[in-house]
PDB file of C-alpha atoms and ligand atoms in Angstrom:
ATOM      1  CA  MET A1219      15.106 -10.605  -5.978  1.00 90.00           C
ATOM      2  CA  ARG A1220      15.148  -6.717  -7.104  1.00 94.00           C
ATOM      3  CA  LEU A1221      12.706  -4.152  -6.924  1.00 97.00           C
ATOM      4  CA  GLN A1222      12.531  -0.489  -7.854  1.00 98.00           C
ATOM      5  CA  VAL A1223       9.554   1.740  -7.906  1.00 98.00           C
ATOM      6  CA  LEU A1224       9.272   2.960 -11.434  1.00 98.00           C
ATOM      7  CA  GLY A1225       6.219   5.404 -10.819  1.00 98.00           C
ATOM      8  CA  THR A1226       4.025   6.405  -7.686  1.00 98.00           C
ATOM      9  CA  ALA A1227       0.983   8.334  -9.400  1.00 98.00           C
ATOM     10  CA  ALA A1228      -3.080   7.287  -9.949  1.00 98.00           C
ATOM     11  CA  GLY A1229      -4.243   7.486 -13.355  1.00 96.00           C
ATOM     12  CA  GLY A1230      -3.378  10.838 -15.170  1.00 96.00           C
ATOM     13  CA  GLY A1231       0.180  11.263 -13.313  1.00 98.00           C
ATOM     14  CA  VAL A1232       1.199  14.321 -11.610  1.00 98.00           C
ATOM     15  CA  PRO A1233       0.897  16.809 -13.217  1.00 98.00           C
ATOM     16  CA  GLN A1234      -2.158  15.210 -15.184  1.00 98.00           C
ATOM     17  CA  TRP A1235      -2.261  17.150 -18.775  1.00 97.00           C
ATOM     18  CA  ASN A1236      -5.602  18.717 -18.557  1.00 97.00           C
ATOM     19  CA  CYS A1237      -5.598  19.683 -14.827  1.00 96.00           C
ATOM     20  CA  ALA A1238      -4.370  22.831 -13.007  1.00 95.00           C
ATOM     21  CA  CYS A1239      -5.370  21.609  -9.784  1.00 95.00           C
ATOM     22  CA  PRO A1240      -2.970  22.497  -6.684  1.00 96.00           C
ATOM     23  CA  GLY A1241      -1.055  19.306  -7.063  1.00 97.00           C
ATOM     24  CA  CYS A1242      -0.608  19.517 -10.826  1.00 98.00           C
ATOM     25  CA  SER A1243       0.492  23.259 -10.545  1.00 98.00           C
ATOM     26  CA  GLY A1244       2.767  22.599  -7.957  1.00 97.00           C
ATOM     27  CA  ALA A1245       4.228  19.795  -9.962  1.00 98.00           C
ATOM     28  CA  ARG A1246       4.517  22.016 -12.739  1.00 98.00           C
ATOM     29  CA  ALA A1247       6.369  24.510 -10.588  1.00 98.00           C
ATOM     30  CA  HIS A1248       8.535  22.207  -9.045  1.00 97.00           C
ATOM     31  CA  PRO A1249       9.709  19.168 -11.167  1.00 96.00           C
ATOM     32  CA  GLY A1250      10.925  17.131  -8.157  1.00 96.00           C
ATOM     33  CA  ARG A1251       7.225  16.778  -7.345  1.00 98.00           C
ATOM     34  CA  ARG A1252       6.554  15.098 -10.640  1.00 98.00           C
ATOM     35  CA  ARG A1253       5.477  11.442 -10.419  1.00 98.00           C
ATOM     36  CA  ARG A1254       4.964   8.894 -13.117  1.00 98.00           C
ATOM     37  CA  HIS A1255       2.066   6.309 -13.318  1.00 98.00           C
ATOM     38  CA  ALA A1256       2.650   3.811 -10.706  1.00 98.00           C
ATOM     39  CA  SER A1257       4.611   0.729 -11.557  1.00 98.00           C
ATOM     40  CA  LEU A1258       7.157  -1.603 -10.304  1.00 98.00           C
ATOM     41  CA  ALA A1259      10.267  -2.961 -11.866  1.00 98.00           C
ATOM     42  CA  VAL A1260      10.779  -6.802 -10.449  1.00 98.00           C
ATOM     43  CA  GLN A1261      13.845  -8.849 -11.143  1.00 96.00           C
ATOM     44  CA  GLN A1262      13.270 -12.524 -10.265  1.00 90.00           C
ATOM     45  CA  ASP A1263      15.394 -15.817 -11.168  1.00 87.00           C
ATOM     46  CA  ASP A1264      13.331 -16.218 -14.218  1.00 86.00           C
ATOM     47  CA  GLY A1265      13.510 -12.863 -15.664  1.00 92.00           C
ATOM     48  CA  CYS A1266      12.834  -9.126 -15.218  1.00 97.00           C
ATOM     49  CA  TYR A1267       9.263  -7.583 -15.031  1.00 98.00           C
ATOM     50  CA  VAL A1268       7.437  -4.475 -15.292  1.00 98.00           C
ATOM     51  CA  VAL A1269       4.042  -4.585 -12.871  1.00 98.00           C
ATOM     52  CA  ASN A1270       1.644  -2.608 -14.729  1.00 98.00           C
ATOM     53  CA  ALA A1271       2.271  -1.295 -18.342  1.00 98.00           C
ATOM     54  CA  THR A1272       1.416   2.513 -17.899  1.00 98.00           C
ATOM     55  CA  PRO A1273       1.242   5.311 -20.471  1.00 98.00           C
ATOM     56  CA  ASP A1274       5.243   5.918 -19.154  1.00 98.00           C
ATOM     57  CA  ILE A1275       6.154   2.360 -19.433  1.00 98.00           C
ATOM     58  CA  ALA A1276       9.202   3.187 -22.196  1.00 98.00           C
ATOM     59  CA  GLU A1277      10.816   6.260 -19.904  1.00 98.00           C
ATOM     60  CA  GLN A1278      10.335   4.033 -16.732  1.00 98.00           C
ATOM     61  CA  ILE A1279      12.157   1.215 -18.370  1.00 98.00           C
ATOM     62  CA  GLU A1280      14.829   3.825 -19.701  1.00 98.00           C
ATOM     63  CA  ALA A1281      15.002   5.123 -15.852  1.00 97.00           C
ATOM     64  CA  CYS A1282      15.698   1.800 -14.208  1.00 98.00           C
ATOM     65  CA  ALA A1283      19.312   0.751 -15.021  1.00 97.00           C
ATOM     66  CA  TRP A1284      18.800  -2.728 -15.155  1.00 97.00           C
ATOM     67  CA  LEU A1285      16.078  -2.895 -17.396  1.00 97.00           C
ATOM     68  CA  ARG A1286      18.151  -0.973 -20.263  1.00 97.00           C
ATOM     69  CA  PRO A1287      18.579  -3.045 -23.453  1.00 96.00           C
ATOM     70  CA  GLY A1288      22.199  -4.612 -24.312  1.00 94.00           C
ATOM     71  CA  PRO A1289      24.749  -6.024 -24.428  1.00 94.00           C
ATOM     72  CA  GLY A1290      23.390  -7.141 -28.056  1.00 94.00           C
ATOM     73  CA  PRO A1291      21.904  -3.976 -30.169  1.00 92.00           C
ATOM     74  CA  ARG A1292      18.262  -5.747 -29.639  1.00 92.00           C
ATOM     75  CA  GLU A1293      18.575  -7.699 -26.131  1.00 94.00           C
ATOM     76  CA  SER A1294      16.295  -6.509 -23.535  1.00 96.00           C
ATOM     77  CA  PRO A1295      16.285  -7.990 -19.839  1.00 96.00           C
ATOM     78  CA  LEU A1296      12.484  -7.201 -19.978  1.00 98.00           C
ATOM     79  CA  LYS A1297      10.680 -10.665 -20.275  1.00 97.00           C
ATOM     80  CA  GLY A1298       6.999  -9.293 -19.708  1.00 98.00           C
ATOM     81  CA  VAL A1299       4.510  -7.537 -17.699  1.00 98.00           C
ATOM     82  CA  ILE A1300       2.511  -8.369 -14.720  1.00 98.00           C
ATOM     83  CA  LEU A1301      -0.906  -6.747 -14.669  1.00 98.00           C
ATOM     84  CA  THR A1302      -2.897  -5.918 -11.305  1.00 98.00           C
ATOM     85  CA  ASP A1303      -6.139  -5.228 -12.891  1.00 97.00           C
ATOM     86  CA  ALA A1304      -7.182  -3.994 -16.862  1.00 97.00           C
ATOM     87  CA  GLU A1305      -7.490  -0.200 -16.083  1.00 97.00           C
ATOM     88  CA  LEU A1306      -5.983   1.812 -18.951  1.00 97.00           C
ATOM     89  CA  ASP A1307      -3.445   3.611 -16.749  1.00 97.00           C
ATOM     90  CA  HIS A1308      -2.201  -0.077 -15.998  1.00 98.00           C
ATOM     91  CA  THR A1309      -2.318  -1.487 -19.552  1.00 98.00           C
ATOM     92  CA  ILE A1310      -2.119   1.013 -22.403  1.00 97.00           C
ATOM     93  CA  GLY A1311       1.859   0.728 -22.144  1.00 98.00           C
ATOM     94  CA  LEU A1312       1.348  -2.732 -23.550  1.00 98.00           C
ATOM     95  CA  LEU A1313       0.787  -0.869 -26.970  1.00 98.00           C
ATOM     96  CA  ARG A1314       4.087   1.094 -26.464  1.00 97.00           C
ATOM     97  CA  LEU A1315       5.730  -2.519 -26.242  1.00 98.00           C
ATOM     98  CA  ARG A1316       4.989  -3.439 -29.926  1.00 97.00           C
ATOM     99  CA  GLU A1317       8.641  -3.444 -30.617  1.00 97.00           C
ATOM    100  CA  ALA A1318       9.386  -6.533 -28.831  1.00 96.00           C
ATOM    101  CA  ASP A1319       9.298  -9.717 -30.479  1.00 95.00           C
ATOM    102  CA  GLU A1320       8.001 -11.496 -27.813  1.00 97.00           C
ATOM    103  CA  LEU A1321       6.434 -10.492 -24.491  1.00 97.00           C
ATOM    104  CA  GLU A1322       4.865 -12.331 -21.530  1.00 98.00           C
ATOM    105  CA  VAL A1323       1.875 -10.865 -19.748  1.00 98.00           C
ATOM    106  CA  ARG A1324       1.141 -12.130 -16.480  1.00 98.00           C
ATOM    107  CA  CYS A1325      -2.805 -11.089 -15.079  1.00 97.00           C
ATOM    108  CA  THR A1326      -6.040 -13.239 -14.274  1.00 96.00           C
ATOM    109  CA  PRO A1327      -8.135 -14.613 -16.726  1.00 94.00           C
ATOM    110  CA  VAL A1328     -10.938 -11.897 -16.885  1.00 94.00           C
ATOM    111  CA  VAL A1329      -8.183  -9.110 -17.483  1.00 96.00           C
ATOM    112  CA  ARG A1330      -6.504 -11.109 -20.306  1.00 96.00           C
ATOM    113  CA  GLN A1331     -10.473 -11.315 -21.797  1.00 94.00           C
ATOM    114  CA  ALA A1332     -10.634  -7.447 -21.489  1.00 95.00           C
ATOM    115  CA  LEU A1333      -7.393  -6.881 -23.374  1.00 96.00           C
ATOM    116  CA  SER A1334      -8.535  -8.989 -26.348  1.00 95.00           C
ATOM    117  CA  SER A1335      -8.765  -5.614 -28.377  1.00 94.00           C
ATOM    118  CA  PHE A1336      -5.088  -4.892 -27.437  1.00 96.00           C
ATOM    119  CA  ALA A1337      -4.150  -8.479 -28.296  1.00 97.00           C
ATOM    120  CA  ASP A1338      -5.753  -7.924 -31.748  1.00 97.00           C
ATOM    121  CA  ILE A1339      -3.823  -5.083 -32.522  1.00 97.00           C
ATOM    122  CA  LEU A1340      -0.438  -6.105 -31.242  1.00 97.00           C
ATOM    123  CA  ARG A1341      -0.654  -9.490 -33.006  1.00 97.00           C
ATOM    124  CA  PRO A1342       0.941  -8.372 -36.236  1.00 98.00           C
ATOM    125  CA  TYR A1343       3.987  -6.956 -33.994  1.00 98.00           C
ATOM    126  CA  VAL A1344       4.498  -9.126 -31.283  1.00 97.00           C
ATOM    127  CA  ARG A1345       4.110 -12.562 -30.085  1.00 98.00           C
ATOM    128  CA  ILE A1346       2.114 -12.334 -26.624  1.00 98.00           C
ATOM    129  CA  ALA A1347       2.680 -15.477 -24.394  1.00 98.00           C
ATOM    130  CA  TRP A1348      -0.048 -15.075 -21.439  1.00 98.00           C
ATOM    131  CA  ALA A1349       0.657 -16.926 -18.173  1.00 97.00           C
ATOM    132  CA  ASP A1350      -0.616 -16.613 -14.555  1.00 93.00           C
ATOM    133  CA  ALA A1351       0.926 -14.898 -11.515  1.00 93.00           C
ATOM    134  CA  ASP A1352       0.652 -14.924  -7.861  1.00 96.00           C
ATOM    135  CA  LEU A1353      -2.355 -12.786  -7.874  1.00 97.00           C
ATOM    136  CA  ILE A1354      -4.739 -12.550  -4.950  1.00 95.00           C
ATOM    137  CA  PRO A1355      -8.086 -11.376  -6.364  1.00 94.00           C
ATOM    138  CA  ILE A1356      -9.271  -8.294  -4.122  1.00 92.00           C
ATOM    139  CA  SER A1357     -12.129  -6.428  -5.875  1.00 89.00           C
ATOM    140  CA  ALA A1358     -14.877  -6.990  -8.771  1.00 89.00           C
ATOM    141  CA  LYS A1359     -14.551  -3.245  -9.595  1.00 89.00           C
ATOM    142  CA  ARG A1360     -14.265  -3.745 -13.773  1.00 91.00           C
ATOM    143  CA  PRO A1361     -12.820  -0.972 -15.958  1.00 94.00           C
ATOM    144  CA  ARG A1362     -15.303   1.166 -17.556  1.00 92.00           C
ATOM    145  CA  TYR A1363     -14.582   0.216 -20.657  1.00 93.00           C
ATOM    146  CA  ALA A1364     -14.907  -3.244 -19.951  1.00 91.00           C
ATOM    147  CA  ASP A1365     -18.574  -4.827 -21.138  1.00 82.00           C
ATOM    148  CA  SER A1366     -17.643  -8.372 -19.893  1.00 73.00           C
ATOM    149  CA  PRO A1367     -19.710  -9.813 -16.756  1.00 72.00           C
ATOM    150  CA  GLU A1368     -19.007  -9.204 -12.944  1.00 80.00           C
ATOM    151  CA  ALA A1369     -16.132 -11.299 -12.018  1.00 87.00           C
ATOM    152  CA  PRO A1370     -13.940 -11.576  -8.491  1.00 87.00           C
ATOM    153  CA  ASP A1371     -10.602 -11.189 -10.353  1.00 90.00           C
ATOM    154  CA  TRP A1372     -10.792  -7.676 -12.003  1.00 95.00           C
ATOM    155  CA  VAL A1373      -8.343  -6.382  -9.376  1.00 96.00           C
ATOM    156  CA  SER A1374      -5.990  -8.106  -7.716  1.00 97.00           C
ATOM    157  CA  ALA A1375      -2.793  -7.894  -5.287  1.00 97.00           C
ATOM    158  CA  LEU A1376       0.496  -9.149  -6.417  1.00 97.00           C
ATOM    159  CA  ARG A1377       2.497 -11.488  -4.085  1.00 97.00           C
ATOM    160  CA  LEU A1378       6.292 -11.748  -4.760  1.00 96.00           C
ATOM    161  CA  MET A1379       8.644 -13.883  -3.101  1.00 93.00           C
ATOM    162  CA  GLY A1380       6.118 -16.311  -1.740  1.00 93.00           C
ATOM    163  CA  GLY A1381       4.270 -13.390  -0.197  1.00 94.00           C
ATOM    164  CA  ALA A1382       7.142 -11.733   1.439  1.00 95.00           C
ATOM    165  CA  VAL A1383       6.146  -8.716  -0.568  1.00 97.00           C
ATOM    166  CA  VAL A1384       2.675  -7.618  -1.658  1.00 97.00           C
ATOM    167  CA  TYR A1385       1.869  -4.938  -4.516  1.00 98.00           C
ATOM    168  CA  ALA A1386      -1.688  -3.728  -4.143  1.00 98.00           C
ATOM    169  CA  PRO A1387      -2.012  -0.136  -5.873  1.00 97.00           C
ATOM    170  CA  ALA A1388      -5.335  -0.438  -6.050  1.00 97.00           C
ATOM    171  CA  MET A1389      -7.257  -1.954  -3.002  1.00 95.00           C
ATOM    172  CA  GLY A1390     -11.343  -1.714  -2.578  1.00 92.00           C
ATOM    173  CA  VAL A1391     -10.763  -3.957   0.453  1.00 93.00           C
ATOM    174  CA  TRP A1392      -7.803  -4.882   2.798  1.00 95.00           C
ATOM    175  CA  PRO A1393      -6.196  -8.250   1.536  1.00 92.00           C
ATOM    176  CA  GLU A1394      -5.376 -10.902   4.055  1.00 91.00           C
ATOM    177  CA  ALA A1395      -2.139 -11.440   2.131  1.00 91.00           C
ATOM    178  CA  LEU A1396      -0.855  -8.144   3.586  1.00 95.00           C
ATOM    179  CA  ASP A1397      -0.798  -9.191   7.458  1.00 93.00           C
ATOM    180  CA  GLU A1398       1.836 -12.154   6.432  1.00 91.00           C
ATOM    181  CA  ALA A1399       4.305  -9.862   4.218  1.00 96.00           C
ATOM    182  CA  GLU A1400       7.552  -8.413   5.145  1.00 96.00           C
ATOM    183  CA  CYS A1401       7.426  -5.534   2.803  1.00 97.00           C
ATOM    184  CA  VAL A1402       3.901  -4.124   1.243  1.00 98.00           C
ATOM    185  CA  ILE A1403       3.219  -1.599  -1.051  1.00 98.00           C
ATOM    186  CA  ILE A1404      -0.343  -0.492  -1.202  1.00 98.00           C
ATOM    187  CA  ASP A1405      -3.354   1.967  -2.381  1.00 98.00           C
ATOM    188  CA  GLY A1406      -2.363   5.513  -1.601  1.00 98.00           C
ATOM    189  CA  THR A1407      -4.713   6.958  -4.092  1.00 98.00           C
ATOM    190  CA  PHE A1408      -7.020   9.202  -1.978  1.00 98.00           C
ATOM    191  CA  TRP A1409      -6.419  10.546   1.798  1.00 98.00           C
ATOM    192  CA  ASP A1410      -9.707  10.464   2.719  1.00 98.00           C
ATOM    193  CA  ASP A1411     -13.112   9.554   1.647  1.00 98.00           C
ATOM    194  CA  GLU A1412     -14.633  12.774   0.485  1.00 98.00           C
ATOM    195  CA  GLU A1413     -11.687  13.681  -1.312  1.00 98.00           C
ATOM    196  CA  PRO A1414     -12.681  12.832  -5.183  1.00 97.00           C
ATOM    197  CA  ARG A1415     -16.267  14.685  -4.291  1.00 97.00           C
ATOM    198  CA  ARG A1416     -14.494  17.733  -2.491  1.00 96.00           C
ATOM    199  CA  THR A1417     -12.132  18.199  -5.282  1.00 95.00           C
ATOM    200  CA  GLY A1418     -14.680  17.779  -8.182  1.00 93.00           C
ATOM    201  CA  ILE A1419     -13.270  14.684  -9.812  1.00 93.00           C
ATOM    202  CA  SER A1420     -16.139  12.336  -9.185  1.00 95.00           C
ATOM    203  CA  ALA A1421     -19.393  12.181  -8.072  1.00 96.00           C
ATOM    204  CA  LYS A1422     -18.412   8.986  -5.880  1.00 96.00           C
ATOM    205  CA  THR A1423     -16.584   8.669  -2.939  1.00 97.00           C
ATOM    206  CA  ALA A1424     -12.824   6.955  -2.578  1.00 97.00           C
ATOM    207  CA  THR A1425     -14.370   3.696  -1.530  1.00 96.00           C
ATOM    208  CA  GLN A1426     -17.184   3.978  -3.868  1.00 94.00           C
ATOM    209  CA  MET A1427     -14.261   4.448  -6.740  1.00 94.00           C
ATOM    210  CA  GLY A1428     -12.662   1.115  -5.325  1.00 93.00           C
ATOM    211  CA  HIS A1429      -9.875   2.800  -3.333  1.00 96.00           C
ATOM    212  CA  LEU A1430      -9.790   2.502   0.254  1.00 97.00           C
ATOM    213  CA  PRO A1431      -8.628   5.964   1.653  1.00 98.00           C
ATOM    214  CA  ILE A1432      -5.384   6.363   3.357  1.00 98.00           C
ATOM    215  CA  GLU A1433      -7.417   7.418   6.565  1.00 98.00           C
ATOM    216  CA  ALA A1434      -9.310   4.216   6.634  1.00 98.00           C
ATOM    217  CA  THR A1435      -6.104   1.951   6.156  1.00 98.00           C
ATOM    218  CA  MET A1436      -3.047   3.856   8.104  1.00 98.00           C
ATOM    219  CA  GLU A1437      -3.768   2.318  11.343  1.00 98.00           C
ATOM    220  CA  ARG A1438      -3.885  -1.374  10.554  1.00 97.00           C
ATOM    221  CA  LEU A1439      -1.057  -0.606   8.303  1.00 98.00           C
ATOM    222  CA  SER A1440       1.172   0.897  10.976  1.00 97.00           C
ATOM    223  CA  ARG A1441       0.462  -2.472  12.974  1.00 96.00           C
ATOM    224  CA  LEU A1442       2.243  -4.630  10.317  1.00 96.00           C
ATOM    225  CA  PRO A1443       5.760  -5.339  11.327  1.00 93.00           C
ATOM    226  CA  GLY A1444       7.757  -4.864   8.132  1.00 94.00           C
ATOM    227  CA  ARG A1445       8.285  -2.206   5.810  1.00 96.00           C
ATOM    228  CA  ARG A1446       5.100  -0.213   4.802  1.00 98.00           C
ATOM    229  CA  LEU A1447       4.573   2.247   1.701  1.00 98.00           C
ATOM    230  CA  TYR A1448       2.005   3.981  -0.114  1.00 98.00           C
ATOM    231  CA  THR A1449       1.932   4.469  -3.551  1.00 98.00           C
ATOM    232  CA  HIS A1450      -0.569   5.200  -6.563  1.00 98.00           C
ATOM    233  CA  LEU A1451      -1.254   8.872  -5.433  1.00 98.00           C
ATOM    234  CA  ASN A1452      -3.658  10.772  -7.210  1.00 98.00           C
ATOM    235  CA  ASN A1453      -3.092  14.603  -7.988  1.00 97.00           C
ATOM    236  CA  THR A1454      -5.732  15.420  -5.477  1.00 97.00           C
ATOM    237  CA  ASN A1455      -4.002  13.854  -2.703  1.00 98.00           C
ATOM    238  CA  PRO A1456      -2.556  16.134  -0.167  1.00 98.00           C
ATOM    239  CA  LEU A1457       0.630  13.831  -0.017  1.00 98.00           C
ATOM    240  CA  VAL A1458       1.841  15.556  -3.479  1.00 98.00           C
ATOM    241  CA  ASP A1459       2.946  18.352  -1.816  1.00 98.00           C
ATOM    242  CA  PRO A1460       6.053  17.476   0.302  1.00 97.00           C
ATOM    243  CA  ALA A1461       5.204  20.372   2.797  1.00 97.00           C
ATOM    244  CA  ALA A1462       1.913  18.546   3.486  1.00 98.00           C
ATOM    245  CA  GLU A1463       1.049  18.003   7.403  1.00 98.00           C
ATOM    246  CA  GLN A1464      -0.216  14.584   6.340  1.00 98.00           C
ATOM    247  CA  HIS A1465       3.712  13.420   5.767  1.00 98.00           C
ATOM    248  CA  LYS A1466       4.170  13.897   9.298  1.00 98.00           C
ATOM    249  CA  VAL A1467       1.186  11.850  10.293  1.00 98.00           C
ATOM    250  CA  LEU A1468       2.580   8.883   8.418  1.00 98.00           C
ATOM    251  CA  ALA A1469       5.926   9.239   9.443  1.00 98.00           C
ATOM    252  CA  GLU A1470       4.937   9.010  13.182  1.00 98.00           C
ATOM    253  CA  LEU A1471       3.039   5.580  12.186  1.00 98.00           C
ATOM    254  CA  GLY A1472       6.330   4.343  10.592  1.00 98.00           C
ATOM    255  CA  ILE A1473       4.606   4.505   7.121  1.00 98.00           C
ATOM    256  CA  GLU A1474       6.689   5.658   4.251  1.00 98.00           C
ATOM    257  CA  VAL A1475       5.463   7.415   0.630  1.00 98.00           C
ATOM    258  CA  ALA A1476       6.916   5.689  -2.340  1.00 98.00           C
ATOM    259  CA  ALA A1477       9.038   7.792  -4.645  1.00 98.00           C
ATOM    260  CA  ASP A1478       9.605   7.377  -8.199  1.00 98.00           C
ATOM    261  CA  GLY A1479      13.105   5.429  -8.418  1.00 98.00           C
ATOM    262  CA  MET A1480      13.035   4.268  -4.933  1.00 98.00           C
ATOM    263  CA  VAL A1481      14.984   1.007  -4.598  1.00 97.00           C
ATOM    264  CA  ILE A1482      13.386  -1.452  -2.471  1.00 94.00           C
ATOM    265  CA  ASP A1483      16.175  -3.619  -0.743  1.00 86.00           C
ATOM    266  CA  LEU A1484      14.681  -6.799   0.476  1.00 81.00           C
TER     267      LEU A1484
HETATM  268 ZN1   ZN B 253      -4.526  17.877 -10.919  1.00 80.22          ZN
END
């Protein structure tokens, strides 16, 4: 199995098109600080998948050598996508994949139901095969656009390699699956709980938005034995500045901040 990080930003990316906050302005001034929407490329025995279909998906496929098409003119190694939730930043890329003949979409039943409008739009273009994945439901937080009822499986953590790797870019609670994994890549959207309110992006705290802040998870994360990474950084997160003190705090705990393009060796 191969893993490559395709993006590490929360919704909007870094920079976000309508934002001039310090994080976004810094990324405009220093292109090396740009981060695409959080995503992961996975090569398994049964084919290649992208975890979450972001607005950047076409560029993310191009950026990963083993996801590029060939050798035939219309042969793509990409078999499908795995969705950890139904948020637009994790699903809108499905529409960009409409050139495929066939696409497998692996997700929980409630996420599939939420995406019925996308499925209707895509039907004349691409055959979609819905399937399950090793998804551990962790949150009942549904996307704002969804009018479906409350369900426990709106947000999931993805287990790969029988649970050796866990990918959880949105974490309202700590999934127990993390404690048994050798490599975990988890929610680093916000540094502290007040960050969304302090920066004026929301009236809610990070936790109320369905994201445990790094301050609430880093110590427990540091006690896990294997490789530990944060991803899904919001543009308000101080970690989007490579000079931020917070990088030292994590380094001392043995925790990494995922970077776009990073190859995860297993
Ligand atoms: Zn910003």
